Coordinates of C-alpha atoms in Angstrom, one line a residue:
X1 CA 182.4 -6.9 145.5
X2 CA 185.4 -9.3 144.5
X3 CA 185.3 -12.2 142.6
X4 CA 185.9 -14.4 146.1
X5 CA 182.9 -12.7 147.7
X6 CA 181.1 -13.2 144.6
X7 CA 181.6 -16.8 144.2
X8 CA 180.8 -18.0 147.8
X9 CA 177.4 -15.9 147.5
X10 CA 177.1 -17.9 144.0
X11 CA 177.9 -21.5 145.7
X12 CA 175.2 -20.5 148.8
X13 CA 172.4 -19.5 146.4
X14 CA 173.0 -23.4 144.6
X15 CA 173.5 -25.2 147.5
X16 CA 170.0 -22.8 149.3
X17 CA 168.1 -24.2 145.4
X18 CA 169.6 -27.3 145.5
X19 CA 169.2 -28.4 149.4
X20 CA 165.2 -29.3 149.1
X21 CA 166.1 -32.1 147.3
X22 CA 170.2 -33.1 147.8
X23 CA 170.1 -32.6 151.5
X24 CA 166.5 -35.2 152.4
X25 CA 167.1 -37.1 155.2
X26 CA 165.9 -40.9 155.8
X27 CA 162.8 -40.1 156.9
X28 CA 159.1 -41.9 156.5
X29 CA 155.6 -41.0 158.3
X30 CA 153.2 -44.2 158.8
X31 CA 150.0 -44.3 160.8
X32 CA 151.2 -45.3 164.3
X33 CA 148.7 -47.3 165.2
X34 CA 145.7 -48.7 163.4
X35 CA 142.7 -51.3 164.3
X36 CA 141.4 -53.3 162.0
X37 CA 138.5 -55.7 161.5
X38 CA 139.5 -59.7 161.0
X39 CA 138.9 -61.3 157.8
X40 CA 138.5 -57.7 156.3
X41 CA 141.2 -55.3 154.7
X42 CA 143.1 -52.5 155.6
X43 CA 145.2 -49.8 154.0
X44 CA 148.2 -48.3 155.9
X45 CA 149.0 -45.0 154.5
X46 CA 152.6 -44.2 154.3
X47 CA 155.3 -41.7 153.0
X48 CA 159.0 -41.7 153.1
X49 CA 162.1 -39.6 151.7
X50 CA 165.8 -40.2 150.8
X51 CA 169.0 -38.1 150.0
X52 CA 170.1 -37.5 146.6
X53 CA 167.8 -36.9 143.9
X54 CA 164.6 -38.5 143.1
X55 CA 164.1 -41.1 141.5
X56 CA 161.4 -43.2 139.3
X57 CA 159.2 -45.9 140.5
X58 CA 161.8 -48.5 138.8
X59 CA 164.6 -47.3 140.1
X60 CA 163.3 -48.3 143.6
X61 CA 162.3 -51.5 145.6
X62 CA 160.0 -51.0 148.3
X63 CA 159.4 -54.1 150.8
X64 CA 157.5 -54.3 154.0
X65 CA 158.8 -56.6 156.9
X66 CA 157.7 -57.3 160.4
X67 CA 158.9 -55.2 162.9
X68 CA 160.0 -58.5 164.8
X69 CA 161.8 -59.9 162.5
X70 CA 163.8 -58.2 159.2
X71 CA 163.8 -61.0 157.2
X72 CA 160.0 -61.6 157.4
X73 CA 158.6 -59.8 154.6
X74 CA 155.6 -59.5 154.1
X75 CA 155.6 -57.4 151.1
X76 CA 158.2 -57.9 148.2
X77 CA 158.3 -57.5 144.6
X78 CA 159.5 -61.1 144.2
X79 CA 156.8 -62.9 145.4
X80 CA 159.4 -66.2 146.9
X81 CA 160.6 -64.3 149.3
X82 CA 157.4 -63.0 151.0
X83 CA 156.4 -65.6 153.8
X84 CA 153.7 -68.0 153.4
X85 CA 151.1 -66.4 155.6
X86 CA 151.2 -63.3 153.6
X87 CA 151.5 -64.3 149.9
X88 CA 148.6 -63.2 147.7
X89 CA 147.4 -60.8 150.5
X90 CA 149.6 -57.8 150.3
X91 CA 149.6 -54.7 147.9
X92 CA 152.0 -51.9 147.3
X93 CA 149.3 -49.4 146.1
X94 CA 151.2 -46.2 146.4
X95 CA 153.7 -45.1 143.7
X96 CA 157.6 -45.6 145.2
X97 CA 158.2 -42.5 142.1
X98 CA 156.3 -40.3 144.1
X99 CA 157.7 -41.5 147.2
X100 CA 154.4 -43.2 148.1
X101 CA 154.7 -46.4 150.4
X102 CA 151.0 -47.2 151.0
X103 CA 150.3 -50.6 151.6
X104 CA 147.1 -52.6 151.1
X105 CA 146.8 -56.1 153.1
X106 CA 143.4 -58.3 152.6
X107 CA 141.8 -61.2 154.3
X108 CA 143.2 -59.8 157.7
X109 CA 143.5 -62.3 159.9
X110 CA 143.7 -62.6 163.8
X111 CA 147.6 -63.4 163.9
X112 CA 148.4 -60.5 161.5
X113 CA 148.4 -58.2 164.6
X114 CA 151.8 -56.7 164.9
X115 CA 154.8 -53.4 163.7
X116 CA 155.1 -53.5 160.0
X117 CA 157.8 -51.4 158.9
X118 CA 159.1 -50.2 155.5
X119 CA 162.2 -50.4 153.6
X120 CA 163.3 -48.7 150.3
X121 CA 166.3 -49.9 148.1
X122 CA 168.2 -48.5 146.0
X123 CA 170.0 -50.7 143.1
X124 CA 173.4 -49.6 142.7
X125 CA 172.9 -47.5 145.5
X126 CA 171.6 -47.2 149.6
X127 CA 169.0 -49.2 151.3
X128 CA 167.1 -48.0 154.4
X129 CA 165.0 -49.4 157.2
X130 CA 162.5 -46.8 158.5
X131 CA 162.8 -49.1 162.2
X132 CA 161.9 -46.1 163.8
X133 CA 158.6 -45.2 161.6
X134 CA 156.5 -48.6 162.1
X135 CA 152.4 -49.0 161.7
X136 CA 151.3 -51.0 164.9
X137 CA 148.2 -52.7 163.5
X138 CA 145.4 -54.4 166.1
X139 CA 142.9 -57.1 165.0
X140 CA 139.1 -56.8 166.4
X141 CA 136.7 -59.5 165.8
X142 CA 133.8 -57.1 166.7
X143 CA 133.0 -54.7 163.8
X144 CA 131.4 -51.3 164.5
X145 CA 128.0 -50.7 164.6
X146 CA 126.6 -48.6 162.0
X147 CA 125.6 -44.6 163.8
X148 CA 122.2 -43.2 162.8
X149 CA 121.3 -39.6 162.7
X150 CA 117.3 -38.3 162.2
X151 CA 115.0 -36.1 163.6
X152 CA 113.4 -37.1 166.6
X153 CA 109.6 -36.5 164.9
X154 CA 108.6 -37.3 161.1
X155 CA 105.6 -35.3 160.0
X156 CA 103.0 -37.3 157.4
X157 CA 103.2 -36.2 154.1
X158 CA 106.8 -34.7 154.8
X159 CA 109.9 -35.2 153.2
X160 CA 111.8 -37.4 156.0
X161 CA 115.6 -38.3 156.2
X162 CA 117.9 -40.8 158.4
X163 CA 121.6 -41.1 158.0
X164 CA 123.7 -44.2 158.4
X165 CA 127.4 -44.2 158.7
X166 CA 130.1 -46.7 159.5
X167 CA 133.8 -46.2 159.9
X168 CA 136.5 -48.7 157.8
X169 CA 140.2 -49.4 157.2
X170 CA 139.1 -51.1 153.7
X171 CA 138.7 -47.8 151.1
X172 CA 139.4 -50.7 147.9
X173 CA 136.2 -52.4 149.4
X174 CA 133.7 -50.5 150.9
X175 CA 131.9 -51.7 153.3
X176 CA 127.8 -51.8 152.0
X177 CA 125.2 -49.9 153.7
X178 CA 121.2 -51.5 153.4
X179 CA 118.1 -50.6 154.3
X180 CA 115.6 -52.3 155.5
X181 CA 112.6 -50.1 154.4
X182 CA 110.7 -50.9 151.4
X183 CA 108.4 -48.8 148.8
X184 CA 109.3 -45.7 147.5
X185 CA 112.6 -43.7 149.0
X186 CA 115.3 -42.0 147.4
X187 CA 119.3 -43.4 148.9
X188 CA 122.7 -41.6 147.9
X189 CA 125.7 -43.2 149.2
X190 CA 129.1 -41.0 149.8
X191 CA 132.9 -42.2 150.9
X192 CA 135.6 -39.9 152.0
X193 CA 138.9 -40.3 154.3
X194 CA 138.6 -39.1 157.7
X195 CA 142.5 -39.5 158.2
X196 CA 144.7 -41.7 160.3
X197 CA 144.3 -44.9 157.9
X198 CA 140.2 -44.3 158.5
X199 CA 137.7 -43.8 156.3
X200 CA 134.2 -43.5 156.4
X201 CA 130.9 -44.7 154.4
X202 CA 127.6 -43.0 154.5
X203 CA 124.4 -43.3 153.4
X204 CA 120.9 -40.9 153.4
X205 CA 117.9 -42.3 153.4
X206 CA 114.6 -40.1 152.0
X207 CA 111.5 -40.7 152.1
X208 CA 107.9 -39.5 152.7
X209 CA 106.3 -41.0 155.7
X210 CA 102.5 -41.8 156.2
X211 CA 100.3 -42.9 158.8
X212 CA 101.4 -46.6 158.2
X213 CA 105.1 -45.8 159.2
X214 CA 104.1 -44.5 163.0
X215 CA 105.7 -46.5 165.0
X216 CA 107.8 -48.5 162.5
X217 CA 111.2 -49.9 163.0
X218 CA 113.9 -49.2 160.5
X219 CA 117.4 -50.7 160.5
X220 CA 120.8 -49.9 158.9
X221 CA 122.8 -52.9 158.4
X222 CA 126.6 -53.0 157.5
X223 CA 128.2 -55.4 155.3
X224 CA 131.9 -55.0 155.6
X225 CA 134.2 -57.1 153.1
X226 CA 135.1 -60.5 154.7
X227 CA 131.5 -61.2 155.7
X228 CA 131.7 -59.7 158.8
X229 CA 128.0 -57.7 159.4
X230 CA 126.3 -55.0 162.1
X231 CA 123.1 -53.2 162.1
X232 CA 121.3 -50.2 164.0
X233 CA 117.9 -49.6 164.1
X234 CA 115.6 -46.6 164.6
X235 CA 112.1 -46.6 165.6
X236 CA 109.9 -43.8 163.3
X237 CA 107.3 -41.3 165.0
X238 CA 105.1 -40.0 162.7
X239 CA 102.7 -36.9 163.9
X240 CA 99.5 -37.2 161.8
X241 CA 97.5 -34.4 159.9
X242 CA 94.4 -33.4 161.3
X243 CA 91.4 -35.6 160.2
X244 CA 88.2 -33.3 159.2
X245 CA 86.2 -36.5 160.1
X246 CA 87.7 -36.8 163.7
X247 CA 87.0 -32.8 164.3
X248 CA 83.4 -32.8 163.2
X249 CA 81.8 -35.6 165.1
X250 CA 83.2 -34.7 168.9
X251 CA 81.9 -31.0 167.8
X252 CA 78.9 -32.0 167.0
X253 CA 78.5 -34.5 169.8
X254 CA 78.9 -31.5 172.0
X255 CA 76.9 -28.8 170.1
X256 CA 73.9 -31.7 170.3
X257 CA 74.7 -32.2 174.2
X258 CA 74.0 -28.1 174.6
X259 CA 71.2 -27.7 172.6
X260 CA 69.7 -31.1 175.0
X261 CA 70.8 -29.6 178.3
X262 CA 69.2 -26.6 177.4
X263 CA 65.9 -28.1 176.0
X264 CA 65.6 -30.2 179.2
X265 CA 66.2 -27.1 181.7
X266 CA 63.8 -25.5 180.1
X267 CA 61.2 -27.9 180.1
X268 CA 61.9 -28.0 183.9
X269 CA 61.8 -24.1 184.1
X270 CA 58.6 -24.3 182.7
X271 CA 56.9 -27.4 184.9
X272 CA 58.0 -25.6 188.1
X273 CA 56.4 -22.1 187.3

């Protein structure tokens, strides 16, 4: 193998190790559309890449404008230049060094609805609109009722469980699940991300019914962050135990109707012969 041959197989092996990074396109992935609760929060997960090697967190501005207009930004490192609706309310929350764009907005009100789109600068370098990569975020003023899961039948004296869940945009504040049941019960609470900006909140009620809970309501209610609340409620069947008591007396109210019957038919018997 020449020295020619041996150099271009040299400059394709670098350019094969060295592509991953060098050769990045401008490219971001954001939620496409999210809906989101007014007066609560939401969190719009994004990601985004650049040519050229990476970079830290300070070598990087990342802003957030509406899609409508570029020079309405809602997110910017120097607060005076974020527009009045939006100061105080926005959050970069992911790490522009790990080429994490997330964005947290609060207090979400009914004219927030609109494209947000992202933009990274570079100091001394590029900048980049990702126009073609915007998060279309809805506003409802109807927040979702809370979804209950049980058994149709409790059993007295039986450990018992309900589940409540409730899906948010808000993971920096939860929405609060509450029961409505008193006395002695056992709750866990769990949150995980379900994806597409959405996460979900969910908590298990257990308990150990008696024969005071047949026929009892129980409710779920949601607080979400804002002040905004729902409930569900569930209405407990209990099956009783068997009540020694209750057995005895129709059994003995029918062994004393026998033994009657048959002391009066043979009285009979005997007056007729």
């Amino acid at each position: 193998m020449d020295v020619l041959t041996r150099l271009v197989l040299y400059f394709f092996s670098l350019q094969a190790l060295c592509c991953p990074v060098s050769c990045a396109e401008w490219e971001a992935e954001v939620i496409k559309k999210i809906e989101v609760l007014t007066t609560s929060c939401v969190v719009i997960p994004c990601s985004f890449e650049y040519p050229g090697v990476q970079k830290s967190h300070s070598q990087l501005r990342g802003i957030w404008y509406s899609g409508n207009a570029r020079d309405k930004f809602i997110y910017h490192e120097d607060d005076t230049k974020i527009v009045e609706n939006f100061k105080g309310r926005t959050k970069m929350v992911g790490d522009l060094g790990s080429k994490n764009c997330t964005l947290e907005i609060v207090e979400f009100k009914n004219h927030d609805a609109g494209p947000y789109c992202f933009r990274i600068e570079i100091p001394g370098g590029e900048n980049f609109s990702y126009k073609d990569n915007c998060a279309q975020v809805f506003v409802t003023e109807k927040p979702e009722e809370p979804k209950l899961h049980y058994r149709e039948k409790a059993y007295e004296g039986s450990p018992y469980a309900i589940t409540c869940s409730v899906i948010h945009t808000c993971p920096s504040h939860m929405p609060e699940l509450t029961w409505s049941r008193g006395g002695k019960e056992e709750v866990t609470t769990h949150y995980k991300s379900i994806g597409e900006g959405k996460w979900e909140v969910q908590s298990l009620l257990t308990f150990v019914p008696n024969e005071h809970d047949d026929d009892a309501d129980i409710t779920c209610a949601a607080n979400f962050y804002g002040g905004m609340n729902s409930e569900s409620k569930m209405n407990l069947r209990v099956k009783l135990k068997g009540n020694t008591l209750h057995i005895t007396i129709p059994v003995a109210a029918v062994g004393a109707t026998v033994v009657l019957f048959g002391g009066l038919c043979f009285l009979m018997r005997r007056k007729y012969k």
